[in-house]
Coordinates of N, CA, C and O in Angstrom, one line a residue:
M1 N 0.8 -1.2 0.0 CA 0.0 0.0 0.0 C 0.9 1.3 0.0 O 0.6 2.2 -0.7
K2 N 1.9 1.2 0.8 CA 2.8 2.4 0.9 C 3.4 2.7 -0.5 O 3.5 3.8 -0.9
H3 N 3.9 1.6 -1.3 CA 4.5 1.8 -2.6 C 3.4 2.4 -3.6 O 3.7 3.2 -4.4
A4 N 2.2 1.9 -3.5 CA 1.1 2.3 -4.4 C 0.8 3.8 -4.1 O 0.6 4.6 -5.0
L5 N 0.8 4.2 -2.8 CA 0.5 5.6 -2.5 C 1.6 6.5 -3.0 O 1.4 7.6 -3.5
L6 N 2.9 6.1 -2.8 CA 4.0 6.8 -3.3 C 4.0 7.0 -4.8 O 4.2 8.1 -5.4
A7 N 3.7 5.9 -5.5 CA 3.6 5.9 -7.0 C 2.4 6.9 -7.4 O 2.6 7.6 -8.4
L8 N 1.3 6.8 -6.7 CA 0.2 7.7 -7.1 C 0.5 9.2 -6.8 O 0.2 10.0 -7.6
T9 N 1.2 9.4 -5.7 CA 1.7 10.8 -5.4 C 2.6 11.3 -6.5 O 2.4 12.4 -7.0
F10 N 3.6 10.5 -7.0 CA 4.5 10.9 -8.0 C 3.7 11.1 -9.3 O 3.9 12.1 -10.0
L11 N 2.8 10.2 -9.6 CA 2.0 10.3 -10.9 C 1.2 11.6 -10.8 O 1.1 12.3 -11.8
C12 N 0.5 11.9 -9.7 CA -0.3 13.2 -9.6 C 0.6 14.4 -9.8 O 0.3 15.3 -10.5
A13 N 1.8 14.4 -9.1 CA 2.7 15.5 -9.3 C 3.2 15.7 -10.7 O 3.2 16.7 -11.3
F14 N 3.5 14.5 -11.4 CA 3.9 14.6 -12.8 C 2.8 15.1 -13.7 O 3.0 15.9 -14.5
F15 N 1.6 14.5 -13.5 CA 0.4 14.9 -14.3 C 0.2 16.4 -14.1 O -0.1 17.1 -15.1
H16 N 0.2 16.9 -12.9 CA -0.1 18.3 -12.7 C 1.0 19.2 -13.4 O 0.6 20.2 -14.0
T17 N 2.2 18.8 -13.3 CA 3.3 19.6 -13.9 C 3.1 19.6 -15.4 O 3.2 20.6 -16.1
A18 N 2.9 18.4 -16.0 CA 2.8 18.3 -17.4 C 1.6 19.1 -18.0 O 1.7 19.7 -19.0
T19 N 0.4 19.0 -17.3 CA -0.7 19.8 -17.8 C -0.6 21.3 -17.6 O -1.0 22.1 -18.4
A20 N 0.1 21.7 -16.5 CA 0.2 23.1 -16.2 C 1.1 23.8 -17.1 O 1.0 25.0 -17.4
T21 N 2.1 23.1 -17.6 CA 3.1 23.8 -18.5 C 2.8 23.6 -20.0 O 3.5 24.2 -20.8
A22 N 1.9 22.7 -20.3 CA 1.6 22.4 -21.7 C 0.5 23.2 -22.3 O -0.4 22.7 -22.9
Q23 N 0.5 24.6 -22.1 CA -0.5 25.4 -22.6 C -0.4 25.6 -24.1 O 0.7 25.7 -24.6
T24 N -1.5 25.6 -24.8 CA -1.5 25.9 -26.2 C -1.3 27.4 -26.3 O -2.0 28.2 -25.7
P25 N -0.3 27.8 -27.2 CA -0.1 29.2 -27.3 C -1.4 29.9 -27.8 O -2.1 29.4 -28.6
L26 N -1.6 31.1 -27.3 CA -2.7 31.9 -27.8 C -2.3 32.8 -29.0 O -1.2 33.4 -29.0
N27 N -3.1 32.8 -30.0 CA -2.9 33.7 -31.2 C -3.5 35.0 -30.9 O -4.8 35.1 -30.8
V28 N -2.8 36.0 -30.8 CA -3.3 37.3 -30.4 C -4.4 37.8 -31.3 O -5.3 38.5 -30.9
Q29 N -4.3 37.4 -32.6 CA -5.3 37.9 -33.6 C -6.7 37.3 -33.4 O -7.7 37.8 -33.8
Q30 N -6.8 36.2 -32.6 CA -8.1 35.6 -32.3 C -8.8 36.4 -31.2 O -9.9 36.1 -30.8
Y31 N -8.1 37.4 -30.6 CA -8.7 38.1 -29.5 C -9.0 39.6 -29.8 O -9.4 40.3 -28.9
C32 N -8.9 39.9 -31.1 CA -9.2 41.3 -31.5 C -10.7 41.6 -31.2 O -11.6 40.8 -31.5
T33 N -11.0 42.8 -30.7 CA -12.4 43.2 -30.5 C -13.2 43.2 -31.8 O -14.3 42.6 -31.9
V34 N -12.6 43.7 -32.9 CA -13.2 43.6 -34.2 C -12.3 42.6 -35.0 O -11.2 43.0 -35.3
P35 N -12.8 41.5 -35.4 CA -12.0 40.5 -36.1 C -11.4 41.1 -37.3 O -12.0 41.8 -38.1
G36 N -10.1 40.9 -37.5 CA -9.3 41.4 -38.6 C -8.8 42.8 -38.4 O -8.0 43.3 -39.2
T37 N -9.2 43.5 -37.3 CA -8.7 44.8 -37.0 C -7.6 44.7 -36.0 O -7.8 44.4 -34.8
L38 N -6.3 44.8 -36.4 CA -5.2 44.6 -35.6 C -4.8 45.8 -34.8 O -4.4 46.8 -35.4
N39 N -5.1 45.8 -33.5 CA -4.8 46.9 -32.7 C -4.5 46.5 -31.2 O -4.4 45.3 -31.0
D40 N -4.5 47.4 -30.3 CA -4.2 47.1 -28.9 C -5.2 46.2 -28.3 O -4.9 45.5 -27.3
S41 N -6.5 46.2 -28.8 CA -7.5 45.4 -28.2 C -7.2 43.9 -28.3 O -7.5 43.1 -27.4
C42 N -6.5 43.5 -29.3 CA -6.1 42.1 -29.5 C -5.2 41.7 -28.3 O -5.4 40.6 -27.7
F43 N -4.3 42.5 -27.9 CA -3.4 42.2 -26.7 C -4.2 42.3 -25.4 O -4.1 41.4 -24.6
S44 N -4.9 43.4 -25.2 CA -5.7 43.6 -24.0 C -6.7 42.4 -23.7 O -6.8 41.9 -22.6
N45 N -7.3 42.0 -24.8 CA -8.3 40.9 -24.7 C -7.6 39.5 -24.4 O -8.1 38.7 -23.6
A46 N -6.5 39.3 -25.1 CA -5.7 38.1 -24.8 C -5.2 38.0 -23.4 O -5.3 37.0 -22.7
I47 N -4.7 39.1 -22.9 CA -4.2 39.2 -21.5 C -5.4 39.0 -20.5 O -5.3 38.4 -19.5
A48 N -6.5 39.6 -20.8 CA -7.7 39.5 -20.0 C -8.1 38.0 -19.9 O -8.5 37.5 -18.9
Y49 N -8.0 37.3 -21.0 CA -8.3 35.8 -21.1 C -7.3 35.1 -20.1 O -7.7 34.2 -19.4
V50 N -6.0 35.4 -20.2 CA -5.1 34.8 -19.3 C -5.4 35.0 -17.9 O -5.4 34.1 -17.0
V51 N -5.8 36.3 -17.5 CA -6.1 36.6 -16.1 C -7.3 35.8 -15.7 O -7.4 35.3 -14.6
A52 N -8.3 35.6 -16.5 CA -9.5 34.9 -16.2 C -9.4 33.4 -16.2 O -10.0 32.7 -15.4
H53 N -8.5 32.9 -17.1 CA -8.5 31.4 -17.3 C -7.1 30.8 -17.0 O -6.9 29.6 -17.2
G54 N -6.2 31.6 -16.4 CA -4.9 31.0 -16.2 C -5.0 29.9 -15.1 O -5.8 29.9 -14.3
I55 N -4.0 29.0 -15.2 CA -3.9 27.9 -14.2 C -3.3 28.4 -13.0 O -2.2 29.0 -13.0
V56 N -4.0 28.3 -11.9 CA -3.6 28.8 -10.6 C -2.5 27.9 -10.0 O -2.8 26.8 -9.7
E57 N -1.3 28.4 -9.8 CA -0.3 27.7 -9.1 C -0.4 28.0 -7.6 O -0.2 27.2 -6.8
N58 N -0.5 29.3 -7.3 CA -0.8 29.7 -5.9 C -1.6 31.0 -6.0 O -1.8 31.5 -7.1
P59 N -2.1 31.5 -4.9 CA -3.0 32.7 -5.0 C -2.4 33.9 -5.6 O -3.1 34.8 -6.1
D60 N -1.0 34.0 -5.6 CA -0.4 35.2 -6.1 C 0.2 35.2 -7.5 O 0.7 36.1 -8.0
S61 N 0.1 34.0 -8.2 CA 0.6 33.9 -9.5 C -0.1 32.9 -10.4 O -0.8 32.0 -9.8
R62 N 0.0 33.0 -11.7 CA -0.6 32.0 -12.6 C 0.6 31.5 -13.5 O 1.6 32.1 -13.6
M63 N 0.3 30.3 -14.0 CA 1.3 29.7 -14.9 C 1.5 30.6 -16.1 O 0.7 31.3 -16.5
A64 N 2.7 30.4 -16.8 CA 3.0 31.1 -18.0 C 2.1 30.8 -19.1 O 1.8 29.6 -19.4
Y65 N 1.7 31.8 -19.8 CA 1.0 31.6 -21.1 C 1.9 32.2 -22.2 O 2.5 33.2 -22.0
E66 N 1.8 31.6 -23.3 CA 2.6 32.1 -24.5 C 1.5 32.7 -25.4 O 0.6 32.1 -25.8
V67 N 1.8 34.0 -25.8 CA 0.9 34.7 -26.7 C 1.7 34.9 -28.0 O 2.7 35.6 -28.0
E68 N 1.3 34.3 -29.1 CA 2.0 34.5 -30.3 C 1.4 35.7 -31.1 O 0.2 35.9 -31.1
V69 N 2.3 36.5 -31.7 CA 1.9 37.7 -32.4 C 2.3 37.5 -33.9 O 3.4 37.7 -34.3
P70 N 1.3 37.0 -34.7 CA 1.6 36.8 -36.1 C 1.9 38.1 -36.9 O 1.7 39.2 -36.4
T71 N 2.4 37.9 -38.1 CA 2.8 39.0 -38.9 C 1.6 40.0 -39.1 O 0.4 39.5 -39.2
G72 N 1.9 41.2 -39.0 CA 0.9 42.3 -39.2 C 1.3 43.6 -38.5 O 2.2 43.6 -37.7
T73 N 0.6 44.6 -38.8 CA 0.9 45.9 -38.1 C -0.3 46.1 -37.1 O -1.5 46.2 -37.5
Y74 N 0.0 46.2 -35.8 CA -0.9 46.4 -34.8 C -0.9 47.9 -34.4 O 0.1 48.4 -33.8
N75 N -2.0 48.6 -34.6 CA -2.1 50.0 -34.3 C -2.5 50.2 -32.9 O -3.6 49.8 -32.5
F76 N -1.7 50.9 -32.1 CA -2.0 51.1 -30.7 C -2.4 52.6 -30.5 O -1.8 53.5 -31.0
T77 N -3.5 52.7 -29.7 CA -4.0 54.0 -29.2 C -4.1 54.0 -27.7 O -4.2 55.1 -27.1
N78 N -4.0 52.9 -27.1 CA -4.1 52.7 -25.7 C -3.0 51.8 -25.1 O -2.6 50.9 -25.8
T79 N -2.6 52.1 -23.9 CA -1.6 51.3 -23.2 C -2.2 49.9 -22.9 O -3.3 49.8 -22.4
V80 N -1.4 48.8 -23.1 CA -1.8 47.5 -22.8 C -1.1 47.2 -21.5 O 0.2 47.2 -21.4
T81 N -1.8 46.9 -20.4 CA -1.2 46.6 -19.1 C -1.1 45.1 -18.9 O -2.1 44.4 -19.1
I82 N 0.1 44.7 -18.5 CA 0.2 43.3 -18.1 C 0.2 43.3 -16.6 O 1.2 43.7 -15.9
P83 N -0.9 42.9 -16.0 CA -1.1 43.1 -14.5 C -0.4 42.1 -13.6 O 0.1 41.1 -14.1
L84 N -0.3 42.5 -12.4 CA 0.3 41.6 -11.4 C -0.4 40.2 -11.4 O -1.6 40.1 -11.7
G85 N 0.4 39.2 -11.1 CA -0.2 37.9 -10.9 C -0.2 37.0 -12.1 O -0.7 35.8 -12.0
I86 N 0.3 37.4 -13.2 CA 0.3 36.5 -14.4 C 1.8 36.4 -14.9 O 2.5 37.4 -14.8
N87 N 2.2 35.3 -15.4 CA 3.4 35.2 -16.1 C 3.1 34.9 -17.6 O 2.3 34.0 -17.9
I88 N 3.6 35.8 -18.5 CA 3.2 35.7 -19.9 C 4.4 35.9 -20.8 O 5.3 36.7 -20.4
S89 N 4.4 35.3 -21.9 CA 5.4 35.4 -22.9 C 4.7 35.9 -24.2 O 3.9 35.3 -24.7
I90 N 5.1 37.1 -24.6 CA 4.6 37.7 -25.8 C 5.6 37.6 -26.9 O 6.7 38.2 -26.8
Q91 N 5.4 36.7 -27.9 CA 6.4 36.4 -28.9 C 6.0 36.9 -30.3 O 5.0 36.4 -30.8
G92 N 6.7 37.8 -30.8 CA 6.5 38.3 -32.1 C 7.0 37.4 -33.2 O 7.8 36.6 -33.0
N93 N 6.5 37.6 -34.4 CA 6.9 36.8 -35.6 C 8.1 37.5 -36.3 O 7.9 38.5 -37.0
Y94 N 9.2 37.0 -36.1 CA 10.4 37.6 -36.7 C 11.0 36.5 -37.6 O 11.2 35.4 -37.3
Q95 N 11.2 36.9 -38.9 CA 11.7 36.0 -39.9 C 12.9 36.5 -40.6 O 12.8 37.4 -41.4
S96 N 14.1 36.0 -40.2 CA 15.3 36.2 -41.0 C 15.4 37.6 -41.5 O 15.4 37.8 -42.7
G97 N 15.6 38.6 -40.6 CA 15.8 40.0 -41.1 C 14.6 40.7 -41.4 O 14.6 41.9 -41.7
T98 N 13.4 40.1 -41.4 CA 12.1 40.8 -41.7 C 11.3 40.9 -40.4 O 11.0 39.8 -39.8
W99 N 10.9 42.0 -40.0 CA 10.0 42.2 -38.8 C 8.6 42.0 -39.3 O 8.0 42.7 -40.0
G100 N 8.0 40.9 -38.8 CA 6.6 40.6 -39.2 C 5.6 41.2 -38.2 O 4.5 41.5 -38.6
A101 N 5.9 41.3 -36.9 CA 4.9 41.8 -35.9 C 5.3 43.2 -35.5 O 6.3 43.4 -34.8
I102 N 4.6 44.2 -36.0 CA 4.9 45.6 -35.8 C 3.9 46.2 -34.9 O 2.7 46.1 -35.1
I103 N 4.4 46.9 -33.9 CA 3.6 47.6 -32.9 C 3.7 49.1 -33.3 O 4.8 49.7 -33.2
N104 N 2.7 49.7 -33.9 CA 2.7 51.1 -34.4 C 2.1 51.9 -33.3 O 0.9 51.8 -33.0
L105 N 2.9 52.8 -32.7 CA 2.5 53.6 -31.6 C 1.9 54.9 -32.1 O 1.3 55.7 -31.2
G106 N 1.9 55.2 -33.3 CA 1.3 56.4 -33.8 C 1.8 57.6 -33.0 O 3.0 57.9 -32.9
T107 N 0.8 58.4 -32.5 CA 1.2 59.6 -31.7 C 0.9 59.4 -30.2 O 0.7 60.4 -29.5
M108 N 0.9 58.2 -29.8 CA 0.6 57.9 -28.3 C 1.6 58.7 -27.5 O 2.8 58.9 -27.9
T109 N 1.2 59.1 -26.3 CA 2.1 59.8 -25.4 C 2.3 59.0 -24.1 O 2.6 59.5 -23.1
T110 N 2.0 57.7 -24.2 CA 2.1 56.7 -23.1 C 2.8 55.5 -23.7 O 2.9 55.3 -24.9
P111 N 3.2 54.5 -22.8 CA 3.8 53.3 -23.3 C 2.8 52.4 -24.0 O 1.6 52.4 -23.7
A112 N 3.3 51.6 -25.0 CA 2.5 50.6 -25.6 C 2.2 49.5 -24.6 O 1.0 49.1 -24.5
F113 N 3.2 49.0 -23.9 CA 3.0 48.0 -22.9 C 3.5 48.5 -21.5 O 4.6 49.0 -21.4
L114 N 2.7 48.3 -20.5 CA 3.0 48.6 -19.1 C 3.1 47.3 -18.4 O 2.1 46.6 -18.3
V115 N 4.3 46.9 -18.0 CA 4.5 45.6 -17.3 C 4.5 45.8 -15.8 O 5.4 46.5 -15.3
Q116 N 3.4 45.3 -15.1 CA 3.4 45.3 -13.7 C 3.7 43.9 -13.1 O 4.1 43.9 -11.9
A117 N 3.6 42.9 -13.9 CA 3.8 41.5 -13.4 C 5.3 41.2 -13.4 O 6.1 41.9 -14.1
D118 N 5.7 40.2 -12.7 CA 7.0 39.6 -12.7 C 7.1 38.5 -13.8 O 6.1 38.0 -14.2
N119 N 8.3 38.2 -14.2 CA 8.6 37.1 -15.1 C 7.8 37.2 -16.4 O 7.2 36.3 -16.9
V120 N 7.9 38.3 -17.0 CA 7.2 38.6 -18.3 C 8.3 38.5 -19.4 O 9.4 39.0 -19.2
D121 N 8.0 37.9 -20.5 CA 8.9 37.8 -21.6 C 8.3 38.5 -22.8 O 7.2 38.1 -23.2
I122 N 9.0 39.5 -23.4 CA 8.5 40.2 -24.6 C 9.7 40.1 -25.6 O 10.8 40.6 -25.3
H123 N 9.4 39.4 -26.7 CA 10.5 39.4 -27.7 C 10.0 39.2 -29.1 O 8.8 38.8 -29.3
G124 N 10.8 39.7 -30.1 CA 10.5 39.6 -31.5 C 9.5 40.6 -32.0 O 8.9 40.3 -33.0
L125 N 9.4 41.7 -31.3 CA 8.4 42.7 -31.8 C 9.2 43.9 -32.4 O 10.3 44.2 -31.9
A126 N 8.6 44.6 -33.3 CA 9.2 45.9 -33.8 C 8.2 47.0 -33.4 O 7.0 47.0 -33.7
F127 N 8.8 48.0 -32.7 CA 8.0 49.1 -32.2 C 8.3 50.3 -33.1 O 9.5 50.7 -33.2
Q128 N 7.3 50.9 -33.7 CA 7.5 52.1 -34.5 C 6.7 53.2 -33.9 O 5.6 53.0 -33.5
G129 N 7.4 54.4 -33.8 CA 6.7 55.5 -33.2 C 7.1 56.8 -33.9 O 7.7 56.8 -34.9
T130 N 6.7 57.9 -33.2 CA 7.0 59.2 -33.8 C 7.8 60.1 -32.9 O 7.9 61.3 -33.1
A131 N 8.5 59.5 -31.9 CA 9.4 60.2 -31.0 C 8.6 61.3 -30.2 O 9.1 62.3 -29.8
T132 N 7.3 61.1 -30.0 CA 6.5 62.0 -29.2 C 6.8 61.8 -27.8 O 7.0 60.7 -27.3
A133 N 7.0 62.9 -27.1 CA 7.4 62.9 -25.6 C 6.4 62.0 -24.9 O 5.2 62.1 -25.0
G134 N 7.0 61.2 -24.0 CA 6.2 60.3 -23.2 C 5.9 58.9 -23.8 O 5.5 58.0 -23.2
Q135 N 6.1 58.9 -25.1 CA 5.9 57.6 -25.9 C 7.0 56.6 -25.5 O 8.2 56.9 -25.6
A136 N 6.6 55.4 -25.2 CA 7.6 54.3 -24.9 C 7.1 53.0 -25.5 O 5.9 52.8 -25.5
G137 N 8.0 52.2 -25.9 CA 7.6 50.9 -26.4 C 7.1 50.0 -25.2 O 6.0 49.5 -25.2
I138 N 8.0 49.9 -24.2 CA 7.7 49.0 -23.0 C 8.1 49.8 -21.8 O 9.2 50.4 -21.7
Q139 N 7.2 49.9 -20.8 CA 7.5 50.5 -19.5 C 7.5 49.4 -18.5 O 6.5 48.6 -18.4
L140 N 8.5 49.2 -17.7 CA 8.7 48.2 -16.7 C 8.4 48.8 -15.3 O 9.2 49.6 -14.8
G141 N 7.3 48.5 -14.7 CA 6.9 49.0 -13.4 C 6.2 50.4 -13.5 O 6.3 51.0 -14.6
D142 N 5.6 50.8 -12.5 CA 5.0 52.1 -12.4 C 5.2 52.6 -10.9 O 5.9 52.0 -10.1
A143 N 4.5 53.7 -10.6 CA 4.7 54.3 -9.3 C 4.2 53.4 -8.1 O 4.7 53.5 -7.0
T144 N 3.3 52.5 -8.4 CA 2.8 51.6 -7.3 C 3.2 50.2 -7.5 O 3.0 49.4 -6.5
H145 N 3.8 49.8 -8.6 CA 4.2 48.4 -8.8 C 5.6 48.2 -9.4 O 5.8 48.8 -10.5
A146 N 6.4 47.6 -8.7 CA 7.7 47.2 -9.2 C 7.6 45.9 -9.9 O 6.8 45.1 -9.6
T147 N 8.4 45.7 -10.9 CA 8.5 44.4 -11.6 C 9.9 43.9 -11.6 O 10.9 44.6 -11.6
Y148 N 10.0 42.5 -11.5 CA 11.3 41.9 -11.4 C 11.3 40.7 -12.4 O 10.3 40.1 -12.8
D149 N 12.6 40.3 -12.7 CA 12.9 39.1 -13.4 C 12.2 38.9 -14.8 O 11.8 37.8 -15.2
S150 N 12.0 40.0 -15.5 CA 11.4 39.9 -16.8 C 12.5 39.9 -17.9 O 13.7 40.3 -17.6
R151 N 12.2 39.4 -19.1 CA 13.1 39.3 -20.2 C 12.6 40.1 -21.4 O 11.5 39.9 -21.9
I152 N 13.3 41.1 -21.8 CA 13.0 41.9 -23.0 C 14.1 41.7 -24.0 O 15.2 42.1 -23.8
Q153 N 13.8 40.9 -25.1 CA 14.9 40.6 -26.0 C 14.5 40.5 -27.4 O 13.3 40.2 -27.7
N154 N 15.4 40.7 -28.3 CA 15.2 40.6 -29.7 C 14.1 41.5 -30.3 O 13.3 41.1 -31.1
N155 N 14.0 42.7 -29.7 CA 13.0 43.7 -30.2 C 13.7 44.8 -30.9 O 14.9 45.1 -30.7
W156 N 13.0 45.5 -31.8 CA 13.5 46.6 -32.6 C 12.7 47.8 -32.2 O 11.4 47.8 -32.3
F157 N 13.3 48.9 -31.9 CA 12.7 50.1 -31.5 C 13.1 51.2 -32.5 O 14.3 51.6 -32.6
N158 N 12.1 51.6 -33.3 CA 12.4 52.6 -34.4 C 11.4 53.8 -34.2 O 10.3 53.7 -34.8
G159 N 11.8 54.8 -33.5 CA 10.9 56.0 -33.4 C 10.3 56.2 -32.1 O 9.9 57.4 -31.8
P160 N 10.0 55.2 -31.2 CA 9.4 55.7 -29.9 C 10.4 56.6 -29.2 O 11.6 56.5 -29.3
Y161 N 9.9 57.5 -28.4 CA 10.7 58.5 -27.6 C 11.6 57.7 -26.7 O 12.8 58.0 -26.6
I162 N 11.1 56.7 -26.0 CA 11.8 55.8 -25.2 C 11.6 54.4 -25.6 O 10.4 54.0 -25.8
G163 N 12.6 53.6 -25.8 CA 12.4 52.2 -26.2 C 11.9 51.4 -25.0 O 10.8 50.9 -25.0
I164 N 12.8 51.3 -24.0 CA 12.4 50.5 -22.8 C 12.6 51.5 -21.6 O 13.7 52.0 -21.3
N165 N 11.5 51.7 -20.9 CA 11.5 52.6 -19.7 C 11.5 51.7 -18.4 O 10.5 51.2 -18.1
C166 N 12.7 51.7 -17.8 CA 12.8 50.9 -16.5 C 12.4 51.9 -15.4 O 13.2 52.4 -14.6
F167 N 11.1 52.0 -15.3 CA 10.5 53.0 -14.3 C 10.7 52.5 -12.9 O 11.1 53.3 -12.0
N168 N 10.4 51.3 -12.6 CA 10.4 50.7 -11.3 C 10.6 49.2 -11.4 O 9.7 48.4 -11.3
A169 N 11.9 48.8 -11.7 CA 12.2 47.5 -12.1 C 13.5 47.0 -11.6 O 14.4 47.8 -11.4
G170 N 13.7 45.7 -11.5 CA 15.0 45.1 -11.1 C 15.1 43.7 -11.6 O 14.1 43.1 -11.9
G171 N 16.3 43.3 -11.8 CA 16.6 42.0 -12.3 C 16.1 41.7 -13.7 O 15.6 40.6 -14.0
I172 N 16.1 42.7 -14.5 CA 15.6 42.6 -15.9 C 16.7 42.2 -16.8 O 17.8 42.7 -16.8
Y173 N 16.4 41.2 -17.7 CA 17.3 40.7 -18.6 C 17.0 41.3 -20.0 O 15.9 41.0 -20.5
M174 N 17.9 42.1 -20.5 CA 17.7 42.7 -21.9 C 18.8 42.3 -22.7 O 20.0 42.5 -22.4
T175 N 18.5 41.7 -23.9 CA 19.6 41.3 -24.8 C 19.1 41.4 -26.3 O 17.9 41.2 -26.5
D176 N 20.0 41.8 -27.1 CA 19.8 41.8 -28.6 C 18.6 42.7 -29.0 O 17.9 42.4 -30.0
D177 N 18.3 43.7 -28.2 CA 17.4 44.7 -28.6 C 18.1 45.8 -29.4 O 19.2 46.1 -29.2
T178 N 17.4 46.3 -30.5 CA 18.0 47.3 -31.4 C 17.3 48.6 -31.2 O 16.0 48.6 -31.3
F179 N 18.0 49.7 -31.1 CA 17.5 51.0 -30.9 C 18.0 51.9 -32.1 O 19.2 52.2 -32.1
D180 N 17.1 52.2 -33.0 CA 17.5 53.0 -34.2 C 17.6 54.5 -33.8 O 17.1 54.9 -32.8
V181 N 18.2 55.2 -34.7 CA 18.5 56.6 -34.5 C 17.2 57.4 -34.2 O 17.2 58.5 -33.5
G182 N 16.1 57.0 -34.6 CA 14.8 57.7 -34.4 C 14.3 57.6 -33.0 O 13.3 58.1 -32.7
T183 N 15.0 56.8 -32.2 CA 14.6 56.6 -30.8 C 15.5 57.3 -29.9 O 16.7 56.9 -29.6
P184 N 15.2 58.5 -29.4 CA 16.1 59.4 -28.6 C 16.7 58.7 -27.4 O 17.8 58.8 -27.0
F185 N 15.8 57.9 -26.6 CA 16.3 57.2 -25.4 C 16.0 55.7 -25.6 O 14.9 55.3 -25.5
G186 N 17.1 54.9 -25.8 CA 16.9 53.5 -26.0 C 16.4 52.8 -24.7 O 15.3 52.3 -24.6
I187 N 17.2 52.9 -23.7 CA 16.9 52.3 -22.3 C 16.9 53.5 -21.4 O 18.0 54.2 -21.3
Y188 N 15.9 53.7 -20.7 CA 15.7 54.9 -19.8 C 15.4 54.5 -18.4 O 14.5 53.6 -18.2
S189 N 16.0 55.1 -17.4 CA 15.7 54.8 -16.1 C 15.6 56.0 -15.2 O 16.4 56.9 -15.4

């Protein structure tokens, strides 16, 4: 009986781990408010889905979800907030020198993404802006929420006033991000 209980405990722990980490990636285009209209609503709605349906590991965090961002230009007029309590990976479509997933900031005067959660991964996106003051591709943390242990990598910033704003953040891993001449402040703190 003791061996059977031990085997059952191992099996349950293995099954829980296997199912918790084997999430099907979410396609951000399936969450657009208006189907076929690529904008910030696609991201906000996908993140809202993760908040509502994420697998609960403990009361303070949810398992990681992968959000795929297919080729297209996503026009932003509102900031997309990645709230506390979720771990999410936002993966753009980058193909051998061609940026497929473009975040167009237009004349926004706020960040495209505001990261409040820990352990967020954003990579493979191209941020295009107009160097409007206050405009940022990604802002890490805000006045009330610090963020830690996130990864910002392989992104291209062409024109936002600030590429990555480390407002209230620590332990951030940034690598292989490109800041073109049209971005006055690549990494700002």
